[in-house]
PDB file of C-alpha atoms and ligand atoms in Angstrom:
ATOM      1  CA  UNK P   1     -13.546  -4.983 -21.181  1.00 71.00           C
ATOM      2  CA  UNK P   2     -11.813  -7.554 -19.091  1.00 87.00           C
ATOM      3  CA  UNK P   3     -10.528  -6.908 -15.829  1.00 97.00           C
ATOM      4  CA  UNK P   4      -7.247  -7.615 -14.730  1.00 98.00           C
ATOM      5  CA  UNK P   5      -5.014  -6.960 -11.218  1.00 98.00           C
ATOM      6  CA  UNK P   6      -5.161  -3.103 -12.024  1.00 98.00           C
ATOM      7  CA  UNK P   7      -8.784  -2.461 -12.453  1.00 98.00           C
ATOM      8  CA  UNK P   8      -8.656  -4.545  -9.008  1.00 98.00           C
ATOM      9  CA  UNK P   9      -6.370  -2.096  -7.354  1.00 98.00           C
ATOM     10  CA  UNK P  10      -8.499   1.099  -8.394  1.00 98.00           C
ATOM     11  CA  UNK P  11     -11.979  -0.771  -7.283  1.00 98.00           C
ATOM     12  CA  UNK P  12     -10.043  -1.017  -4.087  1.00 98.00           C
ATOM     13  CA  UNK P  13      -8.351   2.175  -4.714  1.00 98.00           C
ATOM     14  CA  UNK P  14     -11.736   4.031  -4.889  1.00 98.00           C
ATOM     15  CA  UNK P  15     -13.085   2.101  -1.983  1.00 98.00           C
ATOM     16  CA  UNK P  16     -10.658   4.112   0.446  1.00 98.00           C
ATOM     17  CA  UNK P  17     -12.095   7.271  -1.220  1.00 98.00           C
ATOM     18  CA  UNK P  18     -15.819   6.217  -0.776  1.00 98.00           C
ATOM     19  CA  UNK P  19     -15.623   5.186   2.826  1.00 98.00           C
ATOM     20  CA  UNK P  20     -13.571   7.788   3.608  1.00 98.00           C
ATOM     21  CA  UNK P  21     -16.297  10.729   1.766  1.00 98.00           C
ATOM     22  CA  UNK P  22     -18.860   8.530   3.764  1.00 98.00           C
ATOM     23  CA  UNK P  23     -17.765   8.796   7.024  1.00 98.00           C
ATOM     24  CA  UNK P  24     -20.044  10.741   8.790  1.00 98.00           C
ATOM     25  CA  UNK P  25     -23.226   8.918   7.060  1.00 98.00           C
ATOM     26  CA  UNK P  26     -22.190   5.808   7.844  1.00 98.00           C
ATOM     27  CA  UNK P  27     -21.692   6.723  11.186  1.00 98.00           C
ATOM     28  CA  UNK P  28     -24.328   8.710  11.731  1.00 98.00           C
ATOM     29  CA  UNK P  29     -26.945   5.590  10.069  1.00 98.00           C
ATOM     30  CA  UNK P  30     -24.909   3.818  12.798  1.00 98.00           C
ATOM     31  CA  UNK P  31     -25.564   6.206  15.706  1.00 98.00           C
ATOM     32  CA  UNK P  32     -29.148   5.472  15.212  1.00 98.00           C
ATOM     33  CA  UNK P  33     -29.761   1.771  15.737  1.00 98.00           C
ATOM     34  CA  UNK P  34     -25.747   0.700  16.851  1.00 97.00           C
ATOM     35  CA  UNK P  35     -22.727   2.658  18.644  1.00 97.00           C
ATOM     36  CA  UNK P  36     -21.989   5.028  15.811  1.00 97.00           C
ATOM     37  CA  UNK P  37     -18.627   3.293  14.855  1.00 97.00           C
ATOM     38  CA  UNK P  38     -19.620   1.418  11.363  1.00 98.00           C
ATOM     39  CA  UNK P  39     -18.308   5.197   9.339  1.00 98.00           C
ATOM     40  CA  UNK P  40     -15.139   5.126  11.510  1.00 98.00           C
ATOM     41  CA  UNK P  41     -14.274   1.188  10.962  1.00 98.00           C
ATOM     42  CA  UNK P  42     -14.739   1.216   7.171  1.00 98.00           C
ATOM     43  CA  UNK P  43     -12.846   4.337   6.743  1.00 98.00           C
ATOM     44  CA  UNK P  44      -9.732   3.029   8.837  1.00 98.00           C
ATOM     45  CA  UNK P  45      -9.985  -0.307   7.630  1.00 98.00           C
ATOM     46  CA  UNK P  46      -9.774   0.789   3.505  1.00 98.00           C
ATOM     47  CA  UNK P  47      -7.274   3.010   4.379  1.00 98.00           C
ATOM     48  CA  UNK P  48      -4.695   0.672   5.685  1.00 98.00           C
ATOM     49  CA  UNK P  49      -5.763  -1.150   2.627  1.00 98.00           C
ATOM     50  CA  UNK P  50      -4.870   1.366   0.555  1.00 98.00           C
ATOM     51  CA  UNK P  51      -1.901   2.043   2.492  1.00 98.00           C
ATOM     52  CA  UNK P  52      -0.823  -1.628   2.257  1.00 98.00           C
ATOM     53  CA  UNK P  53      -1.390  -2.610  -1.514  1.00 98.00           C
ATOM     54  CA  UNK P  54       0.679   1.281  -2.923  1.00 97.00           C
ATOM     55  CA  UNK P  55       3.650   0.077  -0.601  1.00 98.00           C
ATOM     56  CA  UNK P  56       3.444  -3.669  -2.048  1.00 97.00           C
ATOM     57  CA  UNK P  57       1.957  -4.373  -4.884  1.00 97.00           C
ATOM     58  CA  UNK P  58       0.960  -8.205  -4.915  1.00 98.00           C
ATOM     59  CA  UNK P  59       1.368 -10.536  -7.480  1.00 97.00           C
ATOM     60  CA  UNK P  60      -2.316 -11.148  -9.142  1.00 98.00           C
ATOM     61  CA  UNK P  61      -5.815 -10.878  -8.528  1.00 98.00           C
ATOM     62  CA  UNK P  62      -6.065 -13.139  -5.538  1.00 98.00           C
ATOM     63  CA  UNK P  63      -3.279 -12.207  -4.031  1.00 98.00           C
ATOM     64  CA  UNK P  64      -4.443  -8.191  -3.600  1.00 98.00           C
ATOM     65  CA  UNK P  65      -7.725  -9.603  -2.809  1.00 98.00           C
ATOM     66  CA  UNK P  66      -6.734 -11.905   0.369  1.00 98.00           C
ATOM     67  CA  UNK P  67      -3.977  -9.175   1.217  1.00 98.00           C
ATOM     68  CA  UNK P  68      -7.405  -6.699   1.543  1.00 98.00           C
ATOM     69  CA  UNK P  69      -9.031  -9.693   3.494  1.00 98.00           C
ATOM     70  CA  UNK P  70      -6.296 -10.132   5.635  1.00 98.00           C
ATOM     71  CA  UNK P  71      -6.095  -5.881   6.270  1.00 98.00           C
ATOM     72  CA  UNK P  72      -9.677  -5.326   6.954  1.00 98.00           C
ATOM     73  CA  UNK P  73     -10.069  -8.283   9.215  1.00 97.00           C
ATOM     74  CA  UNK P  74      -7.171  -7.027  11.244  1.00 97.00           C
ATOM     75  CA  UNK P  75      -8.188  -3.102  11.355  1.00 98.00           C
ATOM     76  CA  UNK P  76     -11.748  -2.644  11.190  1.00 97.00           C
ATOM     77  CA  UNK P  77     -13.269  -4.304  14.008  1.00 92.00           C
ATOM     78  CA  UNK P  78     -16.835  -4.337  14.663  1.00 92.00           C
ATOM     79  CA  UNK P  79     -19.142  -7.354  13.358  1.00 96.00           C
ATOM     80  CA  UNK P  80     -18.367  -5.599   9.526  1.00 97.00           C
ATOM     81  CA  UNK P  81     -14.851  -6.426   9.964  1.00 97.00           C
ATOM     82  CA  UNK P  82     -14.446 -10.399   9.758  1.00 98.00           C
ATOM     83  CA  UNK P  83     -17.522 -10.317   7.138  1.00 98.00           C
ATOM     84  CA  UNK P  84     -16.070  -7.630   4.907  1.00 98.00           C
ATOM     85  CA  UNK P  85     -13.198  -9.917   5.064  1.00 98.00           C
ATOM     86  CA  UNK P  86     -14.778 -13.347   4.335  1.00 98.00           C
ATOM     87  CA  UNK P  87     -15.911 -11.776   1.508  1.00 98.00           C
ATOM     88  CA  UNK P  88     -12.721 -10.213   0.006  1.00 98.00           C
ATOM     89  CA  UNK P  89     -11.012 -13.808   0.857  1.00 98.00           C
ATOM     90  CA  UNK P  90     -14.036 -15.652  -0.861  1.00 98.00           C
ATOM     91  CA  UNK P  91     -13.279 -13.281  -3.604  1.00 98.00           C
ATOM     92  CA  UNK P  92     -10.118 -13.917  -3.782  1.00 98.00           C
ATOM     93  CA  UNK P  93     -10.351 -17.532  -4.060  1.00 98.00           C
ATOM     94  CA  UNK P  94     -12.851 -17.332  -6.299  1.00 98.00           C
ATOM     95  CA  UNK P  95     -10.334 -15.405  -8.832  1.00 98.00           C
ATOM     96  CA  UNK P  96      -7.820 -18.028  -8.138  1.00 97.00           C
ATOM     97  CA  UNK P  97      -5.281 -18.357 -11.164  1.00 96.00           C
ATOM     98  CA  UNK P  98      -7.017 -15.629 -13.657  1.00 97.00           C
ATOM     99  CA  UNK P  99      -5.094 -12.729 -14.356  1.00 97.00           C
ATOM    100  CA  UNK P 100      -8.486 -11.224 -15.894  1.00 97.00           C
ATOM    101  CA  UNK P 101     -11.712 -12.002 -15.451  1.00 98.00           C
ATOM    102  CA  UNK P 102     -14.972 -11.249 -17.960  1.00 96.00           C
ATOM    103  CA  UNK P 103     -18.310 -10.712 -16.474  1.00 97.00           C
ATOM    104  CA  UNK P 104     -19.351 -14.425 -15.981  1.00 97.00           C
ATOM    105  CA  UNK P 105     -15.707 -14.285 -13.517  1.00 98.00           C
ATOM    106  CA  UNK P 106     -16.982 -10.951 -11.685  1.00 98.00           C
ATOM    107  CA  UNK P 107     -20.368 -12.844 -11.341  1.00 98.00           C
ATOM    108  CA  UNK P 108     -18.379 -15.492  -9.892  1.00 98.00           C
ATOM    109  CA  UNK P 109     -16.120 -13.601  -7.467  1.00 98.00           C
ATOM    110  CA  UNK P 110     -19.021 -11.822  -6.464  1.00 98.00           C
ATOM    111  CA  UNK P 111     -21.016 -14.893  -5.697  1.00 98.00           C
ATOM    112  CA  UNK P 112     -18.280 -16.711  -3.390  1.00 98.00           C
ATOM    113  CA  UNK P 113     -17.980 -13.757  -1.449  1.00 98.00           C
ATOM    114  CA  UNK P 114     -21.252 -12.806  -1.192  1.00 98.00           C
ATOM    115  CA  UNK P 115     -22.219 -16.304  -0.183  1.00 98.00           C
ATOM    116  CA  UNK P 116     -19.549 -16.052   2.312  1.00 98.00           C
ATOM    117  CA  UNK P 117     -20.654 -13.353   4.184  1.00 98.00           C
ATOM    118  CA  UNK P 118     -24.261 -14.908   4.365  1.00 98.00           C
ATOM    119  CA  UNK P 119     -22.576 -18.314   5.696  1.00 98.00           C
ATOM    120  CA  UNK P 120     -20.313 -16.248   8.422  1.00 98.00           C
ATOM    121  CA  UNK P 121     -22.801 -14.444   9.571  1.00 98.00           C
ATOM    122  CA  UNK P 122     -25.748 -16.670   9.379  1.00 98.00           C
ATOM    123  CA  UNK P 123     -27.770 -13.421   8.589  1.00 98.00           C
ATOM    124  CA  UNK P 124     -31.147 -14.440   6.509  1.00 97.00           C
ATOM    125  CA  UNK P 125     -32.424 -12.143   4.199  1.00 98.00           C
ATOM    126  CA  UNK P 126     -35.152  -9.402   5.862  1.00 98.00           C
ATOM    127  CA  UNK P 127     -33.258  -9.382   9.134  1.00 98.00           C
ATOM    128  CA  UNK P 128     -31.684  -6.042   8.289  1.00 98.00           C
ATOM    129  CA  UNK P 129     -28.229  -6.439   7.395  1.00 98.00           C
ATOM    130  CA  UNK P 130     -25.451  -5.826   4.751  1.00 98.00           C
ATOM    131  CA  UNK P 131     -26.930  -9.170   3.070  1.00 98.00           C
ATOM    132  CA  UNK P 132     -30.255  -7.422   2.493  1.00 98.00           C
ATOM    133  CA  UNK P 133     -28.185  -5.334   0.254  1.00 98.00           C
ATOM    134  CA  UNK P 134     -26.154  -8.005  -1.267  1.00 98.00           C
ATOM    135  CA  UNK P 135     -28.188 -10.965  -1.553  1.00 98.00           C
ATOM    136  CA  UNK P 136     -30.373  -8.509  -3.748  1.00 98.00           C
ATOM    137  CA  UNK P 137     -27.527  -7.659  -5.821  1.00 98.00           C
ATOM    138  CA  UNK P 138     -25.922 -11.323  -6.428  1.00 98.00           C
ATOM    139  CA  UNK P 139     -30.056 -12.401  -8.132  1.00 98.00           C
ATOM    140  CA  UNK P 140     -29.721  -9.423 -10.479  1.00 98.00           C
ATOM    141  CA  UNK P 141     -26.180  -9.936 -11.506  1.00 98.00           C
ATOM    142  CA  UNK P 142     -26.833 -13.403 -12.261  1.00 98.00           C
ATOM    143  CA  UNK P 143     -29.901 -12.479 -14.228  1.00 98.00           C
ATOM    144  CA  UNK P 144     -28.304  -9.810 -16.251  1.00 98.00           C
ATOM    145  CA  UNK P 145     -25.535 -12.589 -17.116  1.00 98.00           C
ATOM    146  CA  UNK P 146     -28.317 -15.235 -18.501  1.00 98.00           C
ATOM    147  CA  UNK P 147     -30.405 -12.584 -19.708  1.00 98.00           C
ATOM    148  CA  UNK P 148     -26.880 -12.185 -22.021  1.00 97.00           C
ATOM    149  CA  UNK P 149     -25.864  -8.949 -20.724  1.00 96.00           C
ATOM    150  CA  UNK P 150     -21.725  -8.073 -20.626  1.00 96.00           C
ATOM    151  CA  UNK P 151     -19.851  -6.664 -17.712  1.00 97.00           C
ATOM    152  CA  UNK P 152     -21.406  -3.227 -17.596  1.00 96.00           C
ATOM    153  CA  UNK P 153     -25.145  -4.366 -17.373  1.00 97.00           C
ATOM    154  CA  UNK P 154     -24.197  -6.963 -14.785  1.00 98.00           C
ATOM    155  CA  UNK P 155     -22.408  -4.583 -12.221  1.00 98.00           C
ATOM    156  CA  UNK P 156     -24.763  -1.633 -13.124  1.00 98.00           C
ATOM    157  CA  UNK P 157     -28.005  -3.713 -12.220  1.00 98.00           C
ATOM    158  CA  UNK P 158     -26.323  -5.515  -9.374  1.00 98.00           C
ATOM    159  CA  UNK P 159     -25.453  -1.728  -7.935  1.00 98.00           C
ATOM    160  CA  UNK P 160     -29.594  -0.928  -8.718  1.00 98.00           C
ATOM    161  CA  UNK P 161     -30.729  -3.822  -6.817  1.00 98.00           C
ATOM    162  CA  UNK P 162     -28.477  -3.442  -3.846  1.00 98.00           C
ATOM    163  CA  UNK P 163     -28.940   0.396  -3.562  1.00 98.00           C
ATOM    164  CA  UNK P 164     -33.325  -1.232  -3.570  1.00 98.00           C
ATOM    165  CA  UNK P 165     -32.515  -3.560  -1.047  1.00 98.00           C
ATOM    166  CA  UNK P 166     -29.893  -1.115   1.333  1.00 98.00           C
ATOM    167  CA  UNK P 167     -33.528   1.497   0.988  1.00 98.00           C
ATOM    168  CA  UNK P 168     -35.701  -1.688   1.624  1.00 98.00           C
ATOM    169  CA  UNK P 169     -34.213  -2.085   5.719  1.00 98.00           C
ATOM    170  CA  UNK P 170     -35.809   0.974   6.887  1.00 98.00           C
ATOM    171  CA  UNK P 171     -38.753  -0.377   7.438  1.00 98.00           C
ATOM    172  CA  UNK P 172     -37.340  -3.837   8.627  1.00 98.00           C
ATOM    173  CA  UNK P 173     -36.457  -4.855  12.405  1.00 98.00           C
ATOM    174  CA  UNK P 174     -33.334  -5.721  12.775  1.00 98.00           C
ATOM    175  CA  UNK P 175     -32.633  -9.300  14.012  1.00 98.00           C
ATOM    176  CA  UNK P 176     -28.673  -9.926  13.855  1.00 97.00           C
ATOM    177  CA  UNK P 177     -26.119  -7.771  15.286  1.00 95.00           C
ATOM    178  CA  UNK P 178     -25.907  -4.855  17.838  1.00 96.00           C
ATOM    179  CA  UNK P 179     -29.378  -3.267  16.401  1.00 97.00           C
ATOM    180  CA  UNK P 180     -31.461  -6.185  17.023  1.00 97.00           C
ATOM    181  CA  UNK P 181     -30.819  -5.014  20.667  1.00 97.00           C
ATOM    182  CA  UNK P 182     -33.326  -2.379  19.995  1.00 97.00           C
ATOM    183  CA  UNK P 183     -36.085  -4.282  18.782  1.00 97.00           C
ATOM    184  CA  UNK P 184     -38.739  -3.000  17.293  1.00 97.00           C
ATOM    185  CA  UNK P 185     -37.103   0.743  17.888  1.00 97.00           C
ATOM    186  CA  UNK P 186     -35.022  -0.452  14.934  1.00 97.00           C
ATOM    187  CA  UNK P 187     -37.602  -0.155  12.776  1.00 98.00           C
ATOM    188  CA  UNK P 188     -37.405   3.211  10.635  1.00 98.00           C
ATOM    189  CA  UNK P 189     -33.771   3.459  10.238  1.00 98.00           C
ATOM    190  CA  UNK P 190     -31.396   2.403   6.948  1.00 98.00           C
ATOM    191  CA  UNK P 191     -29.216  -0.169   7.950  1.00 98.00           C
ATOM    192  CA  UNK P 192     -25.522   0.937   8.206  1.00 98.00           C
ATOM    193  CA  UNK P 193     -23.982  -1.983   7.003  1.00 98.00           C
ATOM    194  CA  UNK P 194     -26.304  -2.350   3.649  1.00 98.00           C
ATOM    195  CA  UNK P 195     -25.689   1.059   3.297  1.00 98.00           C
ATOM    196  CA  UNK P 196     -21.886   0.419   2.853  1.00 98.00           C
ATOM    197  CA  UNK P 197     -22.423  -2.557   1.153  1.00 98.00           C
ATOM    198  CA  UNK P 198     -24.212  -0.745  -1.574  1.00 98.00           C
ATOM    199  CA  UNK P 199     -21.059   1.786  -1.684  1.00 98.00           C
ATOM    200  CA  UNK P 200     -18.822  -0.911  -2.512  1.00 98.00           C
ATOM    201  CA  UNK P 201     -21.041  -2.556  -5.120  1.00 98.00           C
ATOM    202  CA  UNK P 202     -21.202   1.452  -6.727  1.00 98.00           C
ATOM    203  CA  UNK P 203     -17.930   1.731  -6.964  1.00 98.00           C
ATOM    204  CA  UNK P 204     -17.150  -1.462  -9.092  1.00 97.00           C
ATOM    205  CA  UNK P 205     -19.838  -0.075 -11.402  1.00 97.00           C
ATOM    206  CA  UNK P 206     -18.312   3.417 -11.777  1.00 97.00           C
ATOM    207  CA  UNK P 207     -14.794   2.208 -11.689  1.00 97.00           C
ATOM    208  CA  UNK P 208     -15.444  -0.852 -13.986  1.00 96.00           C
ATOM    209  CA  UNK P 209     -18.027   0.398 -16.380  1.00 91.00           C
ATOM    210  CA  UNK P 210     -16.674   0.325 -20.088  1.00 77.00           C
TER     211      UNK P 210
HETATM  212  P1  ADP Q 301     -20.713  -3.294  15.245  1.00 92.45           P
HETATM  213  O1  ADP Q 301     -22.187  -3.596  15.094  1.00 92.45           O
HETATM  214  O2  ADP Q 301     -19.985  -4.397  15.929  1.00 92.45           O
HETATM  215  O3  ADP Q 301     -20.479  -1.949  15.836  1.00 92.45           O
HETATM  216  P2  ADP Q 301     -20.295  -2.175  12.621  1.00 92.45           P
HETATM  217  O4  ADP Q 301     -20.971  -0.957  13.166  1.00 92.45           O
HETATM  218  O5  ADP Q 301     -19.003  -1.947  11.917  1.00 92.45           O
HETATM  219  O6  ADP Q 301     -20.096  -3.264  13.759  1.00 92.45           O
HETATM  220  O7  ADP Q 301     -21.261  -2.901  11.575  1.00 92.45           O
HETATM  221  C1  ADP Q 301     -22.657  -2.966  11.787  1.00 92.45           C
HETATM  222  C2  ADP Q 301     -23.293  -3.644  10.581  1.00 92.45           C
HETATM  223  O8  ADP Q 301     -22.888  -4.997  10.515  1.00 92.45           O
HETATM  224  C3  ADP Q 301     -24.815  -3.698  10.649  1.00 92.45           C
HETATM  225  O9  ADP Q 301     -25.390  -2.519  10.129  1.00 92.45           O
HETATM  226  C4  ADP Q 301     -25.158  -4.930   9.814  1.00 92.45           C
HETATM  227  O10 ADP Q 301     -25.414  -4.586   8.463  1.00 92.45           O
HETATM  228  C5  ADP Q 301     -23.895  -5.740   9.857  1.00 92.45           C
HETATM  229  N1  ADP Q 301     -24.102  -6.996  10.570  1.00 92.45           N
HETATM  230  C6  ADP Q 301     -24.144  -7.201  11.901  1.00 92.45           C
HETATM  231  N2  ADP Q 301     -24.323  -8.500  12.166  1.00 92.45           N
HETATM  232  C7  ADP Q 301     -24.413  -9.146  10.972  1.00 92.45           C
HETATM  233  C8  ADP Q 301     -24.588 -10.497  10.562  1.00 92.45           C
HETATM  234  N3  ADP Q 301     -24.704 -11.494  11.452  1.00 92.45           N
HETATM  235  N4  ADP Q 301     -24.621 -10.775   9.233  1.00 92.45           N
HETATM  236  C9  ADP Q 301     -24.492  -9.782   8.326  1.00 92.45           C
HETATM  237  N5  ADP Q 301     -24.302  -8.497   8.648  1.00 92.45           N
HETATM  238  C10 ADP Q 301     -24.270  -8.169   9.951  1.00 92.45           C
HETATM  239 MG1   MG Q 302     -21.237  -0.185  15.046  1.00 92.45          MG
END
């Protein structure tokens, strides 16, 4: 299956619905080691989205992507905000000029943005952040694509390893952000931002899978 500008607007499409069923668990992962906002600022933020892309559809893959980009980094605040929009602008560039894109595309897209958001926030792996979760998830998608693998083993072992590496921050200390404030009290907790990261790697897999 390729993907094209609509299976973009239902990944996005059942990003609002994700964030907005995870709420409270975001924000309560949040209340823990931050200021128990990270539920509130995804929801809003993929609901303007949504909002946004039903009143005008754009024109092609980049275009919805960088019109997300521009939404979330204007609505959802927060340190998530400008990195969950580097990514969806990386993305976007990434997909520049394809109106579909097979799983060595996805692989790309998925690699700018994912790079992006490690570049932004200058967040190394094993300092408990949303890039625990994605870094993870970019090394298995690329292996599943050498390893010959087509779109659905790609996005369903880059959702495996990212759900691994969202579990693998509880026992981290978190280094970057508002929980590094708490030291080694950090320690115990599932990070709230590689917690949502591995929602919206979950829902490419069970929006995209063939
Ligand atoms: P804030 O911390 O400003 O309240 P959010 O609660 O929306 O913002 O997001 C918190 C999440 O942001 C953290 O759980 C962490 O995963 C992520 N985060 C914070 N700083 C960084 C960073 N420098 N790089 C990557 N992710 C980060
Ligand atoms: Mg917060």
């Amino acid at each position: 299956m390729a993907i094209g500008k609509q299976e973009v607007l239902a990944w996005l499409e059942a990003l609002a619905c994700v964030y907005a069923e995870n709420r409270q668990y975001l924000t309560d992962l949040d209340a823990a080691i931050g200021d128990a906002d990270h539920g509130s600022n995804m929801d809003r933020g993929f609901a303007a989205v949504r909002a946004e892309l039903a009143a005008r559809e754009p024109a092609d893959i980049r275009k919805t992507l960088e019109t997300t980009a521009a939404i979330l980094i204007r609505t959802v605040g927060g340190a998530a905000g400008p990195l969950y929009g580097t990514f969806f602008l990386r993305a976007g560039a990434a997909a520049d000029g394809k109106a579909e894109l097979r799983a060595a595309d996805v692989v790309a897209l998925f690699e700018a943005g994912i790079l992006g958001v490690q570049q932004r926030g200058k967040a190394a792996p094993g300092e408990k952040t949303m890039v625990d979760a994605l870094l993870p998830a970019l090394a298995a998608m690329r292996d599943a694509l050498a390893a010959g693998g087509g779109l659905t083993a790609v996005l369903e072992q880059g959702a495996a390893a990212a759900e691994a590496g969202m579990r693998a921050t509880i026992p981290m200390q978190a280094r970057k952000g508002r929980a590094s404030y708490l030291g080694p009290r950090s320690v115990g907790h599932q990070d709230p931002g590689a917690t949502s990261s591995f929602l919206l790697l979950r829902a490419v897999v069970d929006t995209w899978r063939a």
